[in-house]
Structures are given as C-alpha cells and as structure tokens.
Amino acid sequence: MKILLLEDNKKLNDTITKRLKLKGYKVQSCVDGADAIEKIADGYSCFILDINVPNIDGIKILKKIREFYKDIPVIIISASVELNDIKQSYDFGCNDYLKKPFFIDELEIKIEKFCKIQDDLIYFDENCYFDYKSSLIFINDKEQRLTKKERLLLNLFLTKRNQVLSYEAIENYVWEGSFASLESIRSLIRRLRKILSNDYIETVVDTGYIFKTS
C-alpha cells in the first residue's frame, strides 16, 4: 500500500516514514506542500497531511484531493488547535484529525482503520497478482509494468471490485478531472485487458465497466 506523507518537521517526517516502512507500507514523504500537490495523482491508498507547511497548506491539498478522489482516506496531523482549522479539515473531507503530539501507534491504527485494502498482494488467480508496494502486475512470475493511467485505472477497479464504474467515474479519477473522450477510456480499457491474463473487466452497456474477482 502506498502512502503520501506531508510533514515539514524533518525529524517527525523521518520517524513516521521509518515506522510505516517497517509495517511494509511504501511511503512517499514530502516537507513542502508544492511538492506534495504534484504527487497526489501517483496512485496512493492513503494521504497523511500536516496543515502548516511551506507554500501550499495541507487544507488546500485536502480540497484538491477531494476534487478527484472521494474515497481515499486522508488523515490530518497538526499542532493547530484552532477550531476553524479542525472544522475546515472535516468540512473538506478528512477522515480524521490527529493533534500533535501523538503516538505513532495511534497513527498506524488510524491507517489500518480507514484503508480498505488489507493485503499488499491482490491475486486475480493463481498465476496473476498485483503488488501494491511496487505497483506491478506479475503474470506467471513475469513482471509487467503499468503506465500511470493504467495504474490509476487498476487502483480504482481494485477499490471498487465487483461494483459498476461509470465512464464519468473513470474519467474523473484517471484523468484527474480533465476531459477524456469515450474512445480514450475504451482504449485504456483495451490496454489493461491485454495485460491481464483473463478477462476480468466486463462491459456494462451504455454505463461503464465492472471488475469482477472472487
């Protein structure tokens, strides 16, 4: 599972990063809001954001995340006890607000609570699986790299397994709010179908697609 951490206190950033990596998570850490906002489309399963950071504050980044990713957990970590900061964080869609100082164990519990994906390896069948740590598909033990859009599409399918996804939902998530023609979406679907060993992606006529796994 990939996590984006934004914390400008280098010591705390290093401590959190080290602990989460020991848990087996893949962590991309940032100390600057401008750097973090450039990375939010890289297929994360969880965001951890400080509020008072250089250039772009954590609440603005939270708002940006929620424009495209409605369901991905966002945990705010902040020393601020200002009621307005706390209220804005929840108003703009954070899942929880941890006030500093806090125990790292408490943060780990929050991550486990809010993140739906429990396993780093998602098996489609005995010969095909997706590794969340590396964002790679393995078919018959052979590594298959994905493009950014292929990776985002697969992440979306895996968080919404056995649920119908509309063309609009795919457009908003994979193209991050930019326009995508129906043919562009279909072309991406064809590429992902070609990569996978079986036809897991089913077409729902005039609606979208469903990713079926057991």
Short mmCIF file of C-alpha atoms in Angstrom, two decimals:
data_model
loop_
_atom_site.label_atom_id
_atom_site.label_comp_id
_atom_site.label_asym_id
_atom_site.label_seq_id
_atom_site.Cartn_x
_atom_site.Cartn_y
_atom_site.Cartn_z
CA MET A 1 0.00 0.00 0.00
CA LYS A 2 1.32 3.44 -0.97
CA ILE A 3 1.04 6.41 1.39
CA LEU A 4 1.79 10.08 0.76
CA LEU A 5 3.08 11.83 3.86
CA LEU A 6 3.31 15.64 4.09
CA GLU A 7 5.12 16.83 7.22
CA ASP A 8 7.59 19.74 7.27
CA ASN A 9 9.19 18.77 10.59
CA LYS A 10 12.05 16.67 9.21
CA LYS A 11 12.58 14.69 12.42
CA LEU A 12 8.89 13.78 12.73
CA ASN A 13 8.71 13.09 8.99
CA ASP A 14 11.65 10.67 9.24
CA THR A 15 10.18 8.98 12.31
CA ILE A 16 6.77 8.42 10.73
CA THR A 17 8.30 7.28 7.44
CA LYS A 18 10.56 4.77 9.16
CA ARG A 19 7.74 3.31 11.26
CA LEU A 20 5.35 2.97 8.32
CA LYS A 21 8.02 1.34 6.15
CA LEU A 22 8.63 -1.18 8.94
CA LYS A 23 4.93 -2.01 8.66
CA GLY A 24 5.50 -2.81 5.00
CA TYR A 25 3.97 0.35 3.54
CA LYS A 26 5.53 2.20 0.63
CA VAL A 27 5.88 5.85 1.75
CA GLN A 28 6.48 8.96 -0.34
CA SER A 29 7.38 11.72 2.10
CA CYS A 30 7.30 15.47 1.42
CA VAL A 31 8.18 18.52 3.51
CA ASP A 32 6.73 21.09 1.11
CA GLY A 33 3.10 21.48 0.04
CA ALA A 34 4.00 22.38 -3.54
CA ASP A 35 5.93 19.11 -3.85
CA ALA A 36 3.08 17.09 -2.34
CA ILE A 37 0.38 18.50 -4.62
CA GLU A 38 2.42 17.45 -7.66
CA LYS A 39 2.41 13.85 -6.42
CA ILE A 40 -1.25 13.31 -5.44
CA ALA A 41 -2.09 11.52 -8.70
CA ASP A 42 0.54 8.78 -8.27
CA GLY A 43 -1.83 6.06 -7.07
CA TYR A 44 -1.86 6.39 -3.27
CA SER A 45 -4.10 4.43 -0.93
CA CYS A 46 -3.82 6.95 1.93
CA PHE A 47 -2.78 10.59 2.47
CA ILE A 48 -1.32 11.97 5.72
CA LEU A 49 -1.17 15.77 5.70
CA ASP A 50 0.16 18.42 8.05
CA ILE A 51 -1.65 21.77 7.76
CA ASN A 52 1.04 24.41 8.34
CA VAL A 53 3.67 23.57 5.71
CA PRO A 54 5.61 25.73 3.22
CA ASN A 55 4.00 27.09 0.00
CA ILE A 56 0.66 25.21 -0.08
CA ASP A 57 -1.03 24.32 3.19
CA GLY A 58 -2.50 20.92 3.95
CA ILE A 59 -6.13 22.04 3.82
CA LYS A 60 -5.73 23.32 0.25
CA ILE A 61 -4.16 20.00 -0.69
CA LEU A 62 -7.04 18.16 1.00
CA LYS A 63 -9.50 20.17 -1.11
CA LYS A 64 -7.56 19.26 -4.26
CA ILE A 65 -7.52 15.57 -3.33
CA ARG A 66 -11.27 15.56 -2.76
CA GLU A 67 -11.93 17.07 -6.20
CA PHE A 68 -10.84 13.77 -7.72
CA TYR A 69 -10.62 11.10 -5.02
CA LYS A 70 -13.76 10.89 -2.90
CA ASP A 71 -12.99 7.67 -1.05
CA ILE A 72 -9.22 7.59 -0.45
CA PRO A 73 -8.53 8.14 3.27
CA VAL A 74 -6.99 11.46 4.32
CA ILE A 75 -5.64 11.89 7.85
CA ILE A 76 -4.73 15.39 9.04
CA ILE A 77 -1.89 15.69 11.56
CA SER A 78 -1.42 19.14 13.06
CA ALA A 79 -0.36 21.06 16.14
CA SER A 80 -3.14 23.55 15.45
CA VAL A 81 -5.96 23.59 18.00
CA GLU A 82 -7.79 26.35 16.13
CA LEU A 83 -11.43 25.35 15.83
CA ASN A 84 -11.56 26.78 12.30
CA ASP A 85 -8.69 24.52 11.14
CA ILE A 86 -10.36 21.45 12.61
CA LYS A 87 -13.77 22.41 11.18
CA GLN A 88 -12.35 23.09 7.70
CA SER A 89 -10.48 19.79 7.72
CA TYR A 90 -13.69 17.85 8.33
CA ASP A 91 -15.77 20.09 6.06
CA PHE A 92 -13.40 19.38 3.16
CA GLY A 93 -13.49 15.64 3.75
CA CYS A 94 -10.69 14.45 6.02
CA ASN A 95 -11.33 11.09 7.69
CA ASP A 96 -9.65 12.00 10.96
CA TYR A 97 -7.70 14.80 12.66
CA LEU A 98 -4.76 13.90 14.91
CA LYS A 99 -3.48 16.67 17.16
CA LYS A 100 0.25 16.79 17.80
CA PRO A 101 1.91 15.42 19.76
CA PHE A 102 0.54 11.92 19.17
CA PHE A 103 1.83 8.38 19.43
CA ILE A 104 2.91 6.86 16.09
CA ASP A 105 0.99 3.75 17.12
CA GLU A 106 -2.17 5.86 17.09
CA LEU A 107 -1.47 6.94 13.52
CA GLU A 108 -0.87 3.32 12.48
CA ILE A 109 -4.23 2.34 13.98
CA LYS A 110 -5.97 5.11 12.01
CA ILE A 111 -4.35 3.97 8.77
CA GLU A 112 -5.41 0.36 9.33
CA LYS A 113 -8.92 1.52 10.22
CA PHE A 114 -9.54 3.71 7.20
CA CYS A 115 -7.66 1.84 4.47
CA LYS A 116 -9.85 -0.81 2.92
CA ILE A 117 -7.06 -2.82 1.32
CA GLN A 118 -5.59 -5.21 3.87
CA ASP A 119 -3.16 -7.10 1.63
CA ASP A 120 -0.30 -5.77 -0.44
CA LEU A 121 -0.66 -8.64 -2.91
CA ILE A 122 -4.00 -8.90 -4.70
CA TYR A 123 -4.40 -12.22 -6.51
CA PHE A 124 -6.62 -12.41 -9.58
CA ASP A 125 -5.88 -16.12 -9.98
CA GLU A 126 -3.04 -18.46 -9.02
CA ASN A 127 -0.82 -17.13 -11.83
CA CYS A 128 -1.65 -13.43 -11.77
CA TYR A 129 -1.45 -10.84 -8.98
CA PHE A 130 -0.94 -7.12 -8.37
CA ASP A 131 1.69 -5.86 -5.91
CA TYR A 132 0.63 -2.60 -4.27
CA LYS A 133 4.13 -1.93 -2.94
CA SER A 134 5.72 -1.87 -6.37
CA SER A 135 2.60 -1.07 -8.45
CA LEU A 136 3.49 -4.00 -10.70
CA ILE A 137 1.44 -6.86 -12.13
CA PHE A 138 3.02 -10.32 -12.10
CA ILE A 139 1.80 -12.89 -14.63
CA ASN A 140 3.37 -16.34 -14.45
CA ASP A 141 6.12 -14.75 -12.29
CA LYS A 142 6.94 -12.25 -15.04
CA GLU A 143 6.90 -8.57 -14.14
CA GLN A 144 4.58 -6.28 -16.11
CA ARG A 145 4.98 -2.53 -15.64
CA LEU A 146 1.99 -0.22 -15.96
CA THR A 147 1.72 3.30 -17.31
CA LYS A 148 0.43 5.96 -14.93
CA LYS A 149 -3.12 5.82 -16.33
CA GLU A 150 -3.13 2.00 -16.35
CA ARG A 151 -2.03 2.03 -12.71
CA LEU A 152 -4.67 4.56 -11.69
CA LEU A 153 -7.37 2.60 -13.50
CA LEU A 154 -6.36 -0.65 -11.82
CA ASN A 155 -6.24 1.07 -8.42
CA LEU A 156 -9.76 2.34 -9.00
CA PHE A 157 -11.02 -1.10 -10.07
CA LEU A 158 -9.45 -2.78 -7.04
CA THR A 159 -11.02 -0.36 -4.57
CA LYS A 160 -14.39 -0.86 -6.29
CA ARG A 161 -14.22 -4.57 -7.05
CA ASN A 162 -17.49 -6.11 -8.28
CA GLN A 163 -19.09 -2.66 -8.49
CA VAL A 164 -20.15 -0.89 -11.67
CA LEU A 165 -17.95 2.10 -12.50
CA SER A 166 -19.39 4.72 -14.84
CA TYR A 167 -17.45 6.35 -17.65
CA GLU A 168 -17.61 9.58 -15.65
CA ALA A 169 -16.12 7.98 -12.52
CA ILE A 170 -13.22 6.60 -14.57
CA GLU A 171 -12.69 9.95 -16.30
CA ASN A 172 -12.64 11.87 -13.01
CA TYR A 173 -10.22 9.50 -11.30
CA VAL A 174 -7.83 8.52 -14.08
CA TRP A 175 -7.78 11.81 -15.99
CA GLU A 176 -7.93 13.82 -12.73
CA GLY A 177 -10.86 15.96 -13.81
CA SER A 178 -9.61 16.64 -17.34
CA PHE A 179 -11.77 15.73 -20.33
CA ALA A 180 -11.41 12.21 -21.71
CA SER A 181 -13.31 11.01 -24.76
CA LEU A 182 -15.21 7.75 -24.64
CA GLU A 183 -12.73 6.33 -27.14
CA SER A 184 -9.80 7.29 -24.86
CA ILE A 185 -11.43 5.42 -21.98
CA ARG A 186 -12.14 2.40 -24.18
CA SER A 187 -8.55 2.43 -25.46
CA LEU A 188 -7.22 2.39 -21.89
CA ILE A 189 -9.58 -0.47 -21.02
CA ARG A 190 -8.34 -2.44 -24.03
CA ARG A 191 -4.71 -1.97 -22.93
CA LEU A 192 -5.43 -3.18 -19.41
CA ARG A 193 -7.41 -6.14 -20.71
CA LYS A 194 -4.46 -7.08 -22.92
CA ILE A 195 -2.10 -7.03 -19.93
CA LEU A 196 -4.24 -9.21 -17.67
CA SER A 197 -4.24 -12.96 -18.18
CA ASN A 198 -8.04 -13.24 -18.02
CA ASP A 199 -10.94 -11.03 -18.95
CA TYR A 200 -11.74 -9.61 -15.52
CA ILE A 201 -13.13 -6.36 -16.91
CA GLU A 202 -16.72 -6.66 -18.11
CA THR A 203 -18.54 -4.03 -20.12
CA VAL A 204 -21.83 -2.69 -18.77
CA VAL A 205 -23.61 -1.45 -21.89
CA ASP A 206 -24.11 2.34 -22.05
CA THR A 207 -22.85 2.70 -18.48
CA GLY A 208 -19.23 1.71 -17.89
CA TYR A 209 -17.32 -1.31 -16.60
CA ILE A 210 -17.13 -3.76 -13.71
CA PHE A 211 -14.01 -5.53 -12.44
CA LYS A 212 -15.09 -8.99 -11.29
CA THR A 213 -13.00 -11.04 -8.89
CA SER A 214 -13.94 -13.72 -6.41
#
